[in-house]
Amino acid sequence: MRCISFCLTESYRLAPIASFFRSAGYIIKQYRKVLHISHPTKEYNIFIFSYGCLITWGLKQREEKQLLLQLKPFSIKPLSTIEIGSFIYRYDNHVEIKTHGRFNVDIITLESKNPQLKLAISYGLAQSIQLESYESAVQKTIEQNAHYPEQLAKKGNISLSQKEISQRMGQIFLARSYINLNSEYLAAPEYFWEHPGFEDYYNMSEKFLDIPRRVATLNQKLTVLHELFDVLTSQLQHRHSNILEMIIILLIFVELVITLATKII
């Protein structure tokens, strides 16, 4: 059976989503920052996270497409690039997440059909797919700006203005702030304060998806980008200082010419 994770938008409005699906006959449960949707006659689970991520368990592709269309009106600032993660899940007498060696597919083994077990793992899946969205955005930023150090080395100047550099530094600061101020990346989500018996399953998914190391790597890349723009800012300030010096020298020269011309006349 399919378990699919999506990162589609910056955030979802959970209350209107709950009302919409409840009126359509679905079963709705609300937890901290997440909405659980299930069907009274079908065996699937949908977890919608307020920070724009969606995890589906047991839906078919056509049902997923329909769900994405239904959720679109409730999204805030949809992302230009959608991130999707794919897993296969099955039931056995234990809980495990591993990669199948031959088919290169990630398999989640569940010991029961308990929705809270799926939710515990879904917290890790949601964090991972959101990180993937940040990773893609940061990598794109790196590729867009990788040529500036070489341009600076060859030509001694760059084609960015002070305003453009400041805007890019602001975007980096916002990304870093969100990642590091989001407590769910630094500790277990608040959901497990009330349901500590399921925290081990969240930790299992976090370890399998390598979330702490990826957060550290992402921060390191953001630091390198910030340092790059610091260098570019310094170069622009130096260029501005040189221009001011040339203007001052020119004014002094003009003053000398006028003084000499006055004396000669």
Short mmCIF file of C-alpha atoms in Angstrom, two decimals:
data_model
loop_
_atom_site.label_atom_id
_atom_site.label_comp_id
_atom_site.label_asym_id
_atom_site.label_seq_id
_atom_site.Cartn_x
_atom_site.Cartn_y
_atom_site.Cartn_z
CA MET A 1 0.00 0.00 0.00
CA ARG A 2 1.10 3.55 -0.73
CA CYS A 3 2.22 6.18 1.77
CA ILE A 4 2.91 9.51 0.07
CA SER A 5 4.22 12.74 1.58
CA PHE A 6 3.66 16.15 -0.05
CA CYS A 7 4.95 19.65 0.63
CA LEU A 8 2.58 21.89 -1.32
CA THR A 9 2.23 25.26 0.35
CA GLU A 10 3.57 27.45 3.14
CA SER A 11 0.58 26.67 5.36
CA TYR A 12 -2.96 25.28 5.49
CA ARG A 13 -6.07 26.66 7.16
CA LEU A 14 -7.05 23.60 9.17
CA ALA A 15 -10.39 24.80 10.59
CA PRO A 16 -12.05 25.38 7.18
CA ILE A 17 -10.59 22.09 5.91
CA ALA A 18 -12.14 20.26 8.87
CA SER A 19 -15.54 21.86 8.19
CA PHE A 20 -15.36 21.01 4.49
CA PHE A 21 -14.59 17.31 4.96
CA ARG A 22 -16.91 16.91 7.96
CA SER A 23 -19.83 18.19 5.86
CA ALA A 24 -18.89 15.59 3.21
CA GLY A 25 -19.26 12.74 5.73
CA TYR A 26 -15.62 12.17 6.66
CA ILE A 27 -14.39 11.49 10.20
CA ILE A 28 -12.28 14.37 11.51
CA LYS A 29 -9.87 14.49 14.46
CA GLN A 30 -7.73 17.48 15.34
CA TYR A 31 -4.35 17.22 17.06
CA ARG A 32 -1.59 19.78 17.57
CA LYS A 33 -0.93 21.43 14.20
CA VAL A 34 -2.38 18.46 12.33
CA LEU A 35 -5.75 17.32 11.04
CA HIS A 36 -6.60 13.61 10.74
CA ILE A 37 -9.14 12.69 8.06
CA SER A 38 -10.52 9.19 7.62
CA HIS A 39 -13.51 7.64 5.87
CA PRO A 40 -16.22 5.59 7.63
CA THR A 41 -16.21 2.85 4.98
CA LYS A 42 -12.69 2.99 3.48
CA GLU A 43 -9.40 2.04 5.05
CA TYR A 44 -7.14 5.04 4.56
CA ASN A 45 -5.76 7.90 6.63
CA ILE A 46 -4.90 11.49 5.69
CA PHE A 47 -2.81 13.78 7.89
CA ILE A 48 -2.74 17.48 7.00
CA PHE A 49 -0.14 19.61 8.80
CA SER A 50 -0.67 23.31 9.34
CA TYR A 51 2.78 24.10 7.93
CA GLY A 52 1.81 22.99 4.43
CA CYS A 53 2.58 19.25 4.41
CA LEU A 54 0.27 16.35 3.67
CA ILE A 55 0.74 12.62 4.37
CA THR A 56 -1.60 10.03 2.84
CA TRP A 57 -1.84 6.35 3.83
CA GLY A 58 -3.65 3.92 1.54
CA LEU A 59 -4.95 6.33 -1.12
CA LYS A 60 -4.84 5.52 -4.82
CA GLN A 61 -3.27 7.98 -7.26
CA ARG A 62 -6.60 9.26 -8.56
CA GLU A 63 -7.78 9.81 -4.97
CA GLU A 64 -4.59 11.75 -4.19
CA LYS A 65 -5.11 14.00 -7.21
CA GLN A 66 -8.69 14.68 -6.16
CA LEU A 67 -7.55 15.44 -2.60
CA LEU A 68 -4.95 17.95 -3.79
CA LEU A 69 -7.61 19.77 -5.80
CA GLN A 70 -9.95 19.84 -2.78
CA LEU A 71 -7.24 21.30 -0.54
CA LYS A 72 -6.10 23.98 -2.98
CA PRO A 73 -8.61 26.68 -1.83
CA PHE A 74 -7.40 26.27 1.78
CA SER A 75 -3.70 26.75 1.09
CA ILE A 76 -1.75 29.93 1.90
CA LYS A 77 1.07 30.84 -0.49
CA PRO A 78 1.30 27.66 -2.59
CA LEU A 79 4.86 26.66 -3.48
CA SER A 80 6.07 26.93 -7.07
CA THR A 81 7.74 23.52 -6.75
CA ILE A 82 5.89 20.60 -5.12
CA GLU A 83 7.99 18.10 -3.18
CA ILE A 84 6.77 14.48 -3.08
CA GLY A 85 8.08 11.50 -1.12
CA SER A 86 6.97 7.93 -1.79
CA PHE A 87 6.88 4.92 0.56
CA ILE A 88 5.33 1.47 0.62
CA TYR A 89 3.78 0.22 3.87
CA ARG A 90 2.65 -3.19 5.08
CA TYR A 91 1.50 -4.87 8.30
CA ASP A 92 3.49 -7.38 10.35
CA ASN A 93 4.22 -8.09 14.04
CA HIS A 94 6.75 -5.25 14.44
CA VAL A 95 7.42 -1.62 13.45
CA GLU A 96 10.30 -0.90 11.09
CA ILE A 97 11.40 1.50 8.35
CA LYS A 98 14.02 0.31 5.89
CA THR A 99 15.08 0.51 2.25
CA HIS A 100 14.54 -2.59 0.12
CA GLY A 101 17.97 -3.54 -1.20
CA ARG A 102 16.85 -4.93 -4.55
CA PHE A 103 14.07 -2.54 -5.57
CA ASN A 104 15.44 0.63 -3.91
CA VAL A 105 12.12 1.52 -2.29
CA ASP A 106 11.51 2.62 1.31
CA ILE A 107 9.22 0.24 3.19
CA ILE A 108 7.35 1.04 6.40
CA THR A 109 6.26 -1.99 8.45
CA LEU A 110 3.45 -1.42 10.97
CA GLU A 111 2.38 -3.71 13.79
CA SER A 112 -1.22 -2.44 13.78
CA LYS A 113 -3.68 -0.23 11.93
CA ASN A 114 -3.74 2.28 14.80
CA PRO A 115 -3.99 5.79 13.25
CA GLN A 116 -1.86 7.25 16.06
CA LEU A 117 0.99 4.95 15.08
CA LYS A 118 0.71 6.27 11.52
CA LEU A 119 0.52 9.84 12.85
CA ALA A 120 3.69 9.38 14.91
CA ILE A 121 5.58 8.30 11.78
CA SER A 122 3.83 10.98 9.72
CA TYR A 123 5.33 13.72 11.89
CA GLY A 124 8.77 12.56 10.77
CA LEU A 125 7.67 12.23 7.13
CA ALA A 126 6.19 15.75 7.17
CA GLN A 127 9.34 17.26 8.64
CA SER A 128 11.45 15.42 6.08
CA ILE A 129 9.45 16.55 3.04
CA GLN A 130 9.40 20.14 4.30
CA LEU A 131 13.17 20.00 4.76
CA GLU A 132 13.40 18.67 1.22
CA SER A 133 11.58 21.77 0.03
CA TYR A 134 14.08 23.99 1.88
CA GLU A 135 17.00 21.94 0.57
CA SER A 136 15.79 22.40 -3.02
CA ALA A 137 15.32 26.15 -2.52
CA VAL A 138 18.77 26.59 -0.94
CA GLN A 139 20.43 24.50 -3.66
CA LYS A 140 18.72 26.66 -6.29
CA THR A 141 19.99 29.80 -4.54
CA ILE A 142 23.53 28.36 -4.46
CA GLU A 143 23.40 27.59 -8.19
CA GLN A 144 22.04 31.07 -8.99
CA ASN A 145 24.85 32.79 -7.08
CA ALA A 146 27.76 30.39 -7.64
CA HIS A 147 29.21 32.49 -10.49
CA TYR A 148 29.61 35.71 -8.45
CA PRO A 149 32.88 34.76 -6.68
CA GLU A 150 34.40 33.86 -10.07
CA GLN A 151 33.05 37.09 -11.56
CA LEU A 152 34.57 39.04 -8.70
CA ALA A 153 37.92 37.28 -9.12
CA LYS A 154 38.07 37.88 -12.90
CA LYS A 155 36.56 41.35 -13.26
CA GLY A 156 36.96 42.83 -9.80
CA ASN A 157 33.26 43.76 -9.62
CA ILE A 158 29.80 42.18 -9.64
CA SER A 159 26.53 42.93 -11.39
CA LEU A 160 24.38 43.08 -8.23
CA SER A 161 23.24 46.26 -6.52
CA GLN A 162 23.35 46.85 -2.77
CA LYS A 163 19.56 46.49 -2.64
CA GLU A 164 19.62 43.11 -4.44
CA ILE A 165 22.30 41.77 -2.11
CA SER A 166 20.36 42.97 0.96
CA GLN A 167 17.20 41.29 -0.32
CA ARG A 168 19.01 37.98 -0.83
CA MET A 169 20.60 38.16 2.61
CA GLY A 170 17.14 38.81 4.06
CA GLN A 171 15.77 35.68 2.36
CA ILE A 172 18.63 33.60 3.80
CA PHE A 173 18.03 35.03 7.28
CA LEU A 174 14.30 34.22 7.07
CA ALA A 175 14.99 30.62 5.99
CA ARG A 176 17.54 30.07 8.74
CA SER A 177 15.28 31.67 11.37
CA TYR A 178 12.32 29.49 10.43
CA ILE A 179 14.34 26.28 10.49
CA ASN A 180 16.02 27.02 13.82
CA LEU A 181 13.05 28.65 15.56
CA ASN A 182 10.74 25.79 14.59
CA SER A 183 10.95 23.73 17.78
CA GLU A 184 9.74 20.60 15.96
CA TYR A 185 13.09 20.39 14.18
CA LEU A 186 15.01 20.71 17.45
CA ALA A 187 12.88 18.47 19.70
CA ALA A 188 9.97 16.06 19.48
CA PRO A 189 6.64 17.69 18.45
CA GLU A 190 4.29 18.76 21.23
CA TYR A 191 1.91 15.95 20.29
CA PHE A 192 4.18 13.50 22.12
CA TRP A 193 3.88 15.40 25.38
CA GLU A 194 0.36 13.98 25.59
CA HIS A 195 1.13 10.69 23.79
CA PRO A 196 4.62 9.69 24.96
CA GLY A 197 4.01 6.03 24.11
CA PHE A 198 4.28 6.84 20.39
CA GLU A 199 7.41 8.99 20.54
CA ASP A 200 9.74 6.07 19.79
CA TYR A 201 8.07 5.62 16.40
CA TYR A 202 8.60 9.29 15.60
CA ASN A 203 12.27 8.94 16.66
CA MET A 204 12.55 5.92 14.37
CA SER A 205 11.32 7.90 11.36
CA GLU A 206 13.49 10.90 12.27
CA LYS A 207 16.58 8.67 12.43
CA PHE A 208 15.77 6.85 9.18
CA LEU A 209 15.18 10.15 7.36
CA ASP A 210 18.37 11.64 8.85
CA ILE A 211 16.60 14.84 9.87
CA PRO A 212 19.13 16.22 12.47
CA ARG A 213 22.09 15.87 10.09
CA ARG A 214 20.12 17.44 7.22
CA VAL A 215 19.16 20.41 9.40
CA ALA A 216 22.85 20.88 10.32
CA THR A 217 23.91 20.61 6.66
CA LEU A 218 21.24 23.07 5.60
CA ASN A 219 22.40 25.54 8.24
CA GLN A 220 25.98 25.15 7.02
CA LYS A 221 24.95 25.92 3.44
CA LEU A 222 23.01 28.97 4.60
CA THR A 223 26.09 30.13 6.53
CA VAL A 224 28.24 29.83 3.40
CA LEU A 225 25.67 31.80 1.38
CA HIS A 226 25.52 34.47 4.06
CA GLU A 227 29.31 34.76 4.08
CA LEU A 228 29.31 35.06 0.27
CA PHE A 229 26.87 37.96 0.38
CA ASP A 230 28.87 39.55 3.20
CA VAL A 231 31.90 39.53 0.89
CA LEU A 232 29.87 40.96 -1.98
CA THR A 233 28.49 43.68 0.29
CA SER A 234 32.01 44.61 1.40
CA GLN A 235 33.08 44.76 -2.24
CA LEU A 236 30.17 47.07 -3.08
CA GLN A 237 30.97 49.29 -0.12
CA HIS A 238 34.61 49.43 -1.24
CA ARG A 239 33.52 50.36 -4.76
CA HIS A 240 31.25 53.06 -3.35
CA SER A 241 34.14 54.43 -1.26
CA ASN A 242 36.36 54.53 -4.36
CA ILE A 243 33.70 56.48 -6.24
CA LEU A 244 33.44 58.98 -3.38
CA GLU A 245 37.21 59.36 -3.32
CA MET A 246 37.27 60.02 -7.06
CA ILE A 247 34.52 62.61 -6.69
CA ILE A 248 36.43 64.34 -3.88
CA ILE A 249 39.64 64.32 -5.94
CA LEU A 250 37.76 65.71 -8.94
CA LEU A 251 36.22 68.49 -6.83
CA ILE A 252 39.64 69.39 -5.42
CA PHE A 253 41.05 69.47 -8.96
CA VAL A 254 38.20 71.70 -10.17
CA GLU A 255 38.73 74.01 -7.19
CA LEU A 256 42.46 74.24 -7.99
CA VAL A 257 41.74 75.00 -11.63
CA ILE A 258 39.27 77.74 -10.69
CA THR A 259 41.75 79.21 -8.17
CA LEU A 260 44.60 79.24 -10.71
CA ALA A 261 42.33 80.69 -13.39
CA THR A 262 41.24 83.48 -11.03
CA LYS A 263 44.86 84.38 -10.20
CA ILE A 264 45.91 84.41 -13.86
CA ILE A 265 43.02 86.64 -14.82
#
